[in-house]
Tab-separated table of C-alpha atoms in Angstrom:
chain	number	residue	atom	x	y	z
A	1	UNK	CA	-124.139	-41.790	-138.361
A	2	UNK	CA	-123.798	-39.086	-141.165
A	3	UNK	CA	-120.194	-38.536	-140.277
A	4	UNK	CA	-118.559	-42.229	-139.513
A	5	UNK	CA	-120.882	-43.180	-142.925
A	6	UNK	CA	-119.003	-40.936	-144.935
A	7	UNK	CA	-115.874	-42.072	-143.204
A	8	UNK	CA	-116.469	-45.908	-143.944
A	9	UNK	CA	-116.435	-44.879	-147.362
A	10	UNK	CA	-113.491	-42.459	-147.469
A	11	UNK	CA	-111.545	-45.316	-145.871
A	12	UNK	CA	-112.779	-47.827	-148.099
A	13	UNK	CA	-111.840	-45.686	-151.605
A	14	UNK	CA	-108.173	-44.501	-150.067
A	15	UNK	CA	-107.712	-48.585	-149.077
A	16	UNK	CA	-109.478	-49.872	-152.666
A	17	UNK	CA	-111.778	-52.293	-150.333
A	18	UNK	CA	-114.931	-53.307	-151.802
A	19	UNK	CA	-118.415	-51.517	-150.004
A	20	UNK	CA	-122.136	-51.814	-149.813
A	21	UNK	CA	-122.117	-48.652	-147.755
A	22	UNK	CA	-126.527	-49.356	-147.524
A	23	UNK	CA	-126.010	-52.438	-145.254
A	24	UNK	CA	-125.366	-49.801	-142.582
A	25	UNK	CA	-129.050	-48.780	-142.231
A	26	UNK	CA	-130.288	-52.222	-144.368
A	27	UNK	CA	-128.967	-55.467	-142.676
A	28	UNK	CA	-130.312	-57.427	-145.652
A	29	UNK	CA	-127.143	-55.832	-147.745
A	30	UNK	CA	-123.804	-57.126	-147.907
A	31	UNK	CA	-121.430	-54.857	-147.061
A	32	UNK	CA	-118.697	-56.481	-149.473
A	33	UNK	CA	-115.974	-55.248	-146.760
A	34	UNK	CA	-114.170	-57.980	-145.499
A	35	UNK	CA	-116.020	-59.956	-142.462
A	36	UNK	CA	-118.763	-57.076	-143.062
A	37	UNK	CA	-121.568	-59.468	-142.132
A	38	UNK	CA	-120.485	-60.969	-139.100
A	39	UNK	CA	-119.520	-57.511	-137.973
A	40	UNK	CA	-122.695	-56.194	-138.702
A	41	UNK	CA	-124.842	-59.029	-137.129
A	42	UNK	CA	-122.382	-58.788	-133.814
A	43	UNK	CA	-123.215	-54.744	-133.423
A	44	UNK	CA	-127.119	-55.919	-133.728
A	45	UNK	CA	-126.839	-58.631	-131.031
A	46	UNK	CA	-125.086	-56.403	-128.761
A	47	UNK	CA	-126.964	-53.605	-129.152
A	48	UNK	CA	-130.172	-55.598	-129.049
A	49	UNK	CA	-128.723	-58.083	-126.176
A	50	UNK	CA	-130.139	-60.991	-129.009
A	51	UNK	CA	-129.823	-64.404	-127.769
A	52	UNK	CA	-127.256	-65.267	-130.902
A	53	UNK	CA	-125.094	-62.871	-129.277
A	54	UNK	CA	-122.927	-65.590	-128.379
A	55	UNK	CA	-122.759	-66.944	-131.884
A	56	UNK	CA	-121.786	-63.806	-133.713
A	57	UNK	CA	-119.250	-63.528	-131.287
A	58	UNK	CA	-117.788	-66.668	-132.186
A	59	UNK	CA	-118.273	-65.623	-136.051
A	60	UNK	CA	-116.301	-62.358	-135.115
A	61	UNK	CA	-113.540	-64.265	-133.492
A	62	UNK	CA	-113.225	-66.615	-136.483
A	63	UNK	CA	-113.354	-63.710	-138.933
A	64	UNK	CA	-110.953	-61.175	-136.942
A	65	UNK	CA	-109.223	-62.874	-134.550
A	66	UNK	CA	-109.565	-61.971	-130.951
A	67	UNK	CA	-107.646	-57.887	-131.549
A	68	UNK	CA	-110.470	-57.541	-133.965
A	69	UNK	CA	-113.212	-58.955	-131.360
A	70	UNK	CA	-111.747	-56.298	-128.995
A	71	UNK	CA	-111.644	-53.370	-131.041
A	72	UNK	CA	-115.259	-54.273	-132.476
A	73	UNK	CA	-115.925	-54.076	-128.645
A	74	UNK	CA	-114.455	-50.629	-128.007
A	75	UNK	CA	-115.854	-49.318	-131.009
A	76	UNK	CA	-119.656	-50.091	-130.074
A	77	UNK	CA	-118.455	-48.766	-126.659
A	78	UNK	CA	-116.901	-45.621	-128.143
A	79	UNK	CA	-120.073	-45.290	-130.077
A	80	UNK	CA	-122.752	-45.662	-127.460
A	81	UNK	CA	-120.827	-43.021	-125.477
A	82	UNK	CA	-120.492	-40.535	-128.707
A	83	UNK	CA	-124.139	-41.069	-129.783
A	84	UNK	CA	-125.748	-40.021	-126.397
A	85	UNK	CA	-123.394	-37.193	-126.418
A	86	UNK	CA	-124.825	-35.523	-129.832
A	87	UNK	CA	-128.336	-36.549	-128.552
A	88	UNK	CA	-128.097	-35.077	-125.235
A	89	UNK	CA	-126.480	-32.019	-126.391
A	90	UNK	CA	-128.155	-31.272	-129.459
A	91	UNK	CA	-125.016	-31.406	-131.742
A	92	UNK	CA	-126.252	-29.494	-134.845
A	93	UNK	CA	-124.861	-31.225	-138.531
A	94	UNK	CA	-123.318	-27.807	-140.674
A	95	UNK	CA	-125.625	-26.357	-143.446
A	96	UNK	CA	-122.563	-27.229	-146.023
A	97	UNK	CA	-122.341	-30.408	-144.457
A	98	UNK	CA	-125.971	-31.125	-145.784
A	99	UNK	CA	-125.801	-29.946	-149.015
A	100	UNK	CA	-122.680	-31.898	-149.785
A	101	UNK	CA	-124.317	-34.915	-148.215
A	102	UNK	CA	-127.500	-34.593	-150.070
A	103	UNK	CA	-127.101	-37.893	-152.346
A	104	UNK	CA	-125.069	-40.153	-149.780
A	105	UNK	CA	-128.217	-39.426	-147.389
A	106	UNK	CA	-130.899	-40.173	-150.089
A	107	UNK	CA	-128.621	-43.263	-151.070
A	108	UNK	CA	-129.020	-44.504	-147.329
A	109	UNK	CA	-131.885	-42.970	-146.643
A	110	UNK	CA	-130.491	-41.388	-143.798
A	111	UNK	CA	-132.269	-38.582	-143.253
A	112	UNK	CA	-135.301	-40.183	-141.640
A	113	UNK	CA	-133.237	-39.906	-138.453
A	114	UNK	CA	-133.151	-36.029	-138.988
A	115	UNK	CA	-134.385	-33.945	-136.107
A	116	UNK	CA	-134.567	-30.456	-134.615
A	117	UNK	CA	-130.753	-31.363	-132.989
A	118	UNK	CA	-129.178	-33.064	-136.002
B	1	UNK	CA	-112.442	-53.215	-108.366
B	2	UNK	CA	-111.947	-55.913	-110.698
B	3	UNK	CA	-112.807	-55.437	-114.345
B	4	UNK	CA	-110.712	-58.695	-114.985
B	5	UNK	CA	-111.975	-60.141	-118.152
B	6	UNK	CA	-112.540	-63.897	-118.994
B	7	UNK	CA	-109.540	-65.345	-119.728
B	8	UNK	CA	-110.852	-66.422	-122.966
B	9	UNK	CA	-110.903	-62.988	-124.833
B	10	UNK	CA	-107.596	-61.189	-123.992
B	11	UNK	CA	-108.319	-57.241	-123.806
B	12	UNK	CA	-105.708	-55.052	-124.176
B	13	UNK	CA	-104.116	-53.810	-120.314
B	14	UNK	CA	-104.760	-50.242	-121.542
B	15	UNK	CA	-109.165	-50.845	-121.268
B	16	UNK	CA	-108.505	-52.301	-117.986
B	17	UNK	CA	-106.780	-49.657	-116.678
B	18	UNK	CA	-108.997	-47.024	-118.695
B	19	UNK	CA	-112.069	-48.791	-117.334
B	20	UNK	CA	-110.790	-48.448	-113.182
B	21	UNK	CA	-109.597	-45.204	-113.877
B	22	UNK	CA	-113.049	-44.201	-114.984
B	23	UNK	CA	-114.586	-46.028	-111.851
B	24	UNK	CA	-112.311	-43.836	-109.615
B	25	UNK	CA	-113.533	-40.705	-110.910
B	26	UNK	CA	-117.632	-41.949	-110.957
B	27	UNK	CA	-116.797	-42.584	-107.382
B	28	UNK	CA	-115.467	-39.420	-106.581
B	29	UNK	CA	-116.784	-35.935	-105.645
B	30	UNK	CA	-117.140	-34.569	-109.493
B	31	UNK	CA	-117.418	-30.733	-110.786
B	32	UNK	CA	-121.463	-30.310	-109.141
B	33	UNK	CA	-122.400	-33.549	-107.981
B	34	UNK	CA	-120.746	-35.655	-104.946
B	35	UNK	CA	-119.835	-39.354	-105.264
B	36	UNK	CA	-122.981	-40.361	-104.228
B	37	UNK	CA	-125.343	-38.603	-106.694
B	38	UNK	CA	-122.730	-39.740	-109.745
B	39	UNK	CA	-122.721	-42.889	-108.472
B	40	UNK	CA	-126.823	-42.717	-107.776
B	41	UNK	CA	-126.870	-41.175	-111.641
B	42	UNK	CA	-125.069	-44.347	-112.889
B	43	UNK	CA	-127.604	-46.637	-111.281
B	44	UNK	CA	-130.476	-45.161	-112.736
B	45	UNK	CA	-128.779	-45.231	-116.586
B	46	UNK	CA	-127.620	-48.787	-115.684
B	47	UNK	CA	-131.472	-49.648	-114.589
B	48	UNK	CA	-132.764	-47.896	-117.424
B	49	UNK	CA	-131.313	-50.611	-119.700
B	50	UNK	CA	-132.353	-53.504	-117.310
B	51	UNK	CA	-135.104	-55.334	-118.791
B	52	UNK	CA	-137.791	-55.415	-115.999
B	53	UNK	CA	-136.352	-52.760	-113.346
B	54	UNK	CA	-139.012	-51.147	-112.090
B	55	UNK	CA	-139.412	-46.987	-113.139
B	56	UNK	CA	-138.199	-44.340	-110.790
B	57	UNK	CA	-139.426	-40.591	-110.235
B	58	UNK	CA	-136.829	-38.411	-109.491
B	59	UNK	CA	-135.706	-35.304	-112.167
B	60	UNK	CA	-131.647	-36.886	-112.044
B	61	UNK	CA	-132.747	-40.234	-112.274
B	62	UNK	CA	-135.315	-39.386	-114.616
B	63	UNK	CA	-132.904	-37.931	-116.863
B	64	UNK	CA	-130.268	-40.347	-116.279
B	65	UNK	CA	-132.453	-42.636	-117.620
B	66	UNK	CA	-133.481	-41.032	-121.045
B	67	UNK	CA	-130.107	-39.919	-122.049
B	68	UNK	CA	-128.849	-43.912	-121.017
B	69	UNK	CA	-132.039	-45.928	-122.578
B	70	UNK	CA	-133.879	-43.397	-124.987
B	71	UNK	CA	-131.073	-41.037	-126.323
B	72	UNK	CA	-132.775	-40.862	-129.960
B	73	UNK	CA	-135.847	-39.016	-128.350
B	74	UNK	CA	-133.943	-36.387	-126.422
B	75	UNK	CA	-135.403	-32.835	-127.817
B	76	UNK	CA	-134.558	-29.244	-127.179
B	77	UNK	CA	-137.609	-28.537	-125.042
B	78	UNK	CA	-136.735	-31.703	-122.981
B	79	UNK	CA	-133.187	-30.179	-122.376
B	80	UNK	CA	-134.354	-26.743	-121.774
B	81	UNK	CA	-136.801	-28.236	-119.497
B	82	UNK	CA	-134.143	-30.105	-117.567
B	83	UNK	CA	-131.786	-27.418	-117.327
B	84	UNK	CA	-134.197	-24.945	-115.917
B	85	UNK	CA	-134.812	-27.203	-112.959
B	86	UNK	CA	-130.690	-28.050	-112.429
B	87	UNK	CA	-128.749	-26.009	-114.449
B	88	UNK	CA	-126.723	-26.394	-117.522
B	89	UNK	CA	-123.433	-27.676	-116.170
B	90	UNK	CA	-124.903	-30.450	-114.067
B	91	UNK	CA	-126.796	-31.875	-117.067
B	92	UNK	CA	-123.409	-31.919	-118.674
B	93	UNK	CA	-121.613	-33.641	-116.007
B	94	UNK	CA	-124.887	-35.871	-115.588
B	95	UNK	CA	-124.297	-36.583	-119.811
B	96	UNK	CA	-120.532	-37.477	-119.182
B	97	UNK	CA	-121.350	-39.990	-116.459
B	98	UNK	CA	-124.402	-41.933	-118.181
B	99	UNK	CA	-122.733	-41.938	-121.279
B	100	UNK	CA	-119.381	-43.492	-120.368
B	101	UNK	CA	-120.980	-45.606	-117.913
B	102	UNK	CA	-123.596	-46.866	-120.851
B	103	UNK	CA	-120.042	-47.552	-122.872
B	104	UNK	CA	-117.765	-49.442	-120.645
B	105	UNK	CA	-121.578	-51.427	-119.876
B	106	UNK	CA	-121.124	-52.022	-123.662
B	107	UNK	CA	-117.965	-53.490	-123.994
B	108	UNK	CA	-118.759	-56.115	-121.113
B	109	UNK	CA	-121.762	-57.203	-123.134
B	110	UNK	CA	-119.882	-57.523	-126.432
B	111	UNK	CA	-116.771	-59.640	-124.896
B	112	UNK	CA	-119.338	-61.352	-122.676
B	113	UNK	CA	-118.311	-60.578	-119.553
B	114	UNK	CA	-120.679	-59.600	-116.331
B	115	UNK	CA	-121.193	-56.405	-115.436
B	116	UNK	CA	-118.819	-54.232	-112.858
B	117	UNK	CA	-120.510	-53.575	-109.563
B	118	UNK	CA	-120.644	-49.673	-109.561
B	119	UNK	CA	-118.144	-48.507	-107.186
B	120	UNK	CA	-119.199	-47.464	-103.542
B	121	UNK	CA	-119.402	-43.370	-103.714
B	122	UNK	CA	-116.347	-41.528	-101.605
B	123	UNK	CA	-117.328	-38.693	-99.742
B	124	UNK	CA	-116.300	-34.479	-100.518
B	125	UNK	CA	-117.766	-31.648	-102.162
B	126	UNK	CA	-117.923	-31.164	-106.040
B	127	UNK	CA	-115.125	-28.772	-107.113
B	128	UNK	CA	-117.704	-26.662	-108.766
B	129	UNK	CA	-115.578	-25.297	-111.089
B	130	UNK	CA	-117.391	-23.157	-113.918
B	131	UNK	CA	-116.320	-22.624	-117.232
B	132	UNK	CA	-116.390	-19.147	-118.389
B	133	UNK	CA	-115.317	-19.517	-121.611
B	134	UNK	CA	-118.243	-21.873	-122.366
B	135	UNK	CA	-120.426	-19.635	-124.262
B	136	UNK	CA	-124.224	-20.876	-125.783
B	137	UNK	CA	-124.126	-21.333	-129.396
B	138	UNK	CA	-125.887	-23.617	-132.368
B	139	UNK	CA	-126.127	-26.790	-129.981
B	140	UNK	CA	-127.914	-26.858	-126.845
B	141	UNK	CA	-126.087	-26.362	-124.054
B	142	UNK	CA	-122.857	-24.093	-124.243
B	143	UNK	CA	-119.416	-24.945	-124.927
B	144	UNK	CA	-116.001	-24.030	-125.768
B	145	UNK	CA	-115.103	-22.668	-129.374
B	146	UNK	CA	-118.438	-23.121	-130.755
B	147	UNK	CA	-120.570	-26.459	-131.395
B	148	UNK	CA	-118.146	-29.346	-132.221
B	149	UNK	CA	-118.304	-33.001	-131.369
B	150	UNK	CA	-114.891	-32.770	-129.516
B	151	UNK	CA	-116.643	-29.760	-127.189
B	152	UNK	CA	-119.614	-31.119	-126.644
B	153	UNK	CA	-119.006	-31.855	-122.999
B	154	UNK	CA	-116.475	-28.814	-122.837
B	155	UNK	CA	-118.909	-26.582	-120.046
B	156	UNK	CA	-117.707	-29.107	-117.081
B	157	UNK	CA	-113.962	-29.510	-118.319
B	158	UNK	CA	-113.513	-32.975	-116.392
B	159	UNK	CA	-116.119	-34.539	-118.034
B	160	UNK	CA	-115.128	-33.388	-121.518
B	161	UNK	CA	-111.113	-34.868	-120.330
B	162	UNK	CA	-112.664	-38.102	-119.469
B	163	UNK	CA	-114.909	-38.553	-122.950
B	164	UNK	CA	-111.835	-38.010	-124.189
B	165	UNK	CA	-109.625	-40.459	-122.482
B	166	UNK	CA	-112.114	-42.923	-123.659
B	167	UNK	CA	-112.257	-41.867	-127.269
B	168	UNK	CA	-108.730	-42.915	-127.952
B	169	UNK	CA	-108.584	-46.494	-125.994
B	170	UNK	CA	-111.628	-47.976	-127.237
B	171	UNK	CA	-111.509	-46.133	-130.783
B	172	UNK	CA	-109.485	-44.146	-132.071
B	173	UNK	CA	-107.758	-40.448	-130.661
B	174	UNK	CA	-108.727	-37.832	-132.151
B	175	UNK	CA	-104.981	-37.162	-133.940
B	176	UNK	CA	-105.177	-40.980	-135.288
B	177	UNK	CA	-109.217	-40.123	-137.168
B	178	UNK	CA	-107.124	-38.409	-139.982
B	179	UNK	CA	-105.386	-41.850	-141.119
B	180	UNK	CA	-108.264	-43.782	-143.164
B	181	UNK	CA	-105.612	-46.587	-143.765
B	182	UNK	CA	-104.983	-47.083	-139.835
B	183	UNK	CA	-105.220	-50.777	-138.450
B	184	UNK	CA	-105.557	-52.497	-135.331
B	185	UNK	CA	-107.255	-55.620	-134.562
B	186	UNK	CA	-109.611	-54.130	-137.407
B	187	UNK	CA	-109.526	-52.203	-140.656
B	188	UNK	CA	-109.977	-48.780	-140.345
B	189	UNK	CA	-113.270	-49.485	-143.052
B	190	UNK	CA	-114.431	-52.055	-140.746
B	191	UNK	CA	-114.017	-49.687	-137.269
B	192	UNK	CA	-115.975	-47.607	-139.691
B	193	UNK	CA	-118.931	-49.629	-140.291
B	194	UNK	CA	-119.095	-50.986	-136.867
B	195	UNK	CA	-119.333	-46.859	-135.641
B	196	UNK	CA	-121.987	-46.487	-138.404
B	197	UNK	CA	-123.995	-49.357	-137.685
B	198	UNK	CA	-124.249	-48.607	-134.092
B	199	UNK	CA	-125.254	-45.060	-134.734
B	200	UNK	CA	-128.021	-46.214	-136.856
B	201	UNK	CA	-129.619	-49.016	-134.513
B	202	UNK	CA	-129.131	-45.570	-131.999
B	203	UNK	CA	-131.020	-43.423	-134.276
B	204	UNK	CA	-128.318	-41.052	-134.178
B	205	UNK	CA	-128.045	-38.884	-137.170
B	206	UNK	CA	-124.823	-37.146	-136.439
């Protein structure tokens, strides 16, 4: 999470898009990116299999069109590969990494998913 | 094998073929395990995340089921644990195949399609390959070059080609990561968020 975070926002500053980078760990934000919401609340009902899956579906495909529905797709695939990959293999975060991170981890309070691994 | 998709979302022909390709190779004889313990691996991970299916005892299934359905509670003692008993290159392998499987699972949920029967296993021996230029380091199981996301499966070679013949289909490669402004279907910013959002509902802190 600590590395695509920072990459949101990288992307978002070199593209001058507006972000909320908190609504990543606090679904009560707005992200202020473009179709942010539904984005977010489709990753939850996937990931959750919600009953409203269907519905923020529907809100994706209205938002993004049906390329953007498909690469949403692939990237909560992609991501539910990568993720039990670092888990499973104890994929340690760089000392530098940290210290340059300290404030963007306090901002999203990120480091309450800190373990021995990570 | 199918993986046709509904008709009413239209997925790219390169995830359909990515998606047989990577039923092929569950089916097949892989590095240490034979078709049938991959595919038996997959079935457990697949289970794992089955409301309702009923727990099984077994140390592959039992592993193939934490790293598919509890991945945020995986700790070095558990791996050291599980290594001891099969070794560190099958847990790798056994990694690659629940976590791909757990992805292309993903994608049929999110375009609402049903599930792919898991293929029937083919018969042969594992290669067993080794790779002596893994060597251990900061993570926990050795790799290639030192501890990097891109190496993380890099002790069974196969599995660390097939993580990445996913990574560029259903993302992004890892040559296309450098270019924040890239777009597809989505915004590079909003592939962004949807990775980061998914790696916190998955705990993952990486």
């Amino acid at each position: 999470m600590l590395a695509h975070s920072q990459m949101l926002r990288a992307s978002a500053d070199v593209t001058s898009q507006p972000l909320d980078a908190r609504a990543i760990t606090d679904p009560a934000v707005d992200p202020l990116l473009p179709a942010g919401r539904p984005l977010i609340s489709f990753v939850d009902a996937v990931l959750f299999r919600a009953t409203r899956l269907e519905d923020t579906r529907r809100e994706v495909l209205d938002a993004v069109g049906e390329s953007g529905l498909v690469d949403a797709a692939g990237v909560i695939a992609n991501f539910e590969m990568m993720n039990r990959i670092a888990d499973a293999t104890g994929m340690p975060v760089g000392k530098g990494t940290l210290k340059r991170t300290r404030e963007w981890r306090a901002l999203l309070d990120l480091d309450r998913f800190r373990h021995e691994g990570g | 094998m199918a993986f046709d998709f509904p008709a009413a979302v239209d997925v790219r022909s390169d995830i359909g073929r990515l998606f047989r390709r990577e039923w092929e190779r569950l089916a097949r004889p892989g590095t240490w395990f034979g078709g049938a313990d991959r595919v038996a691996i997959a079935t457990a991970a697949r289970a794992a995340r089955t409301p309702g299916a009923p727990p099984v005892n077994h140390e592959l299934v039992e592993a193939a089921e934490t790293v598919a359905a509890r991945p945020a509670t995986i700790r070095r003692r558990w791996v050291q644990s599980v290594t001891r008993e099969i070794g560190f290159a099958p847990y790798v392998e056994l990694v690659g195949v629940v976590s791909r499987l757990v992805a292309i699972d993903a994608f049929h949920v999110a375009i609402g399609a049903p599930l792919e029967p898991l293929p029937e296993p083919e018969r042969g021996e594992p290669s067993r390959i080794e790779e002596r230029a893994a060597r251990p380091g900061a993570a926990w199981v050795p790799m290639v070059g030192g501890a990097s996301i891109t190496q993380a499966l890099s002790l069974v070679d196969a599995e660390a080609s097939a993580q990445e013949d996913m990574h560029g289909p259903l993302y992004l490669t890892y040559e296309e990561m450098a270019e924040l402004d890239y777009v597809r279907g989505l915004s590079r910013a909003q592939m962004e968020l949807v990775a980061a959002r998914t790696s916190a509902i998955n705990e993952c802190f990486y």
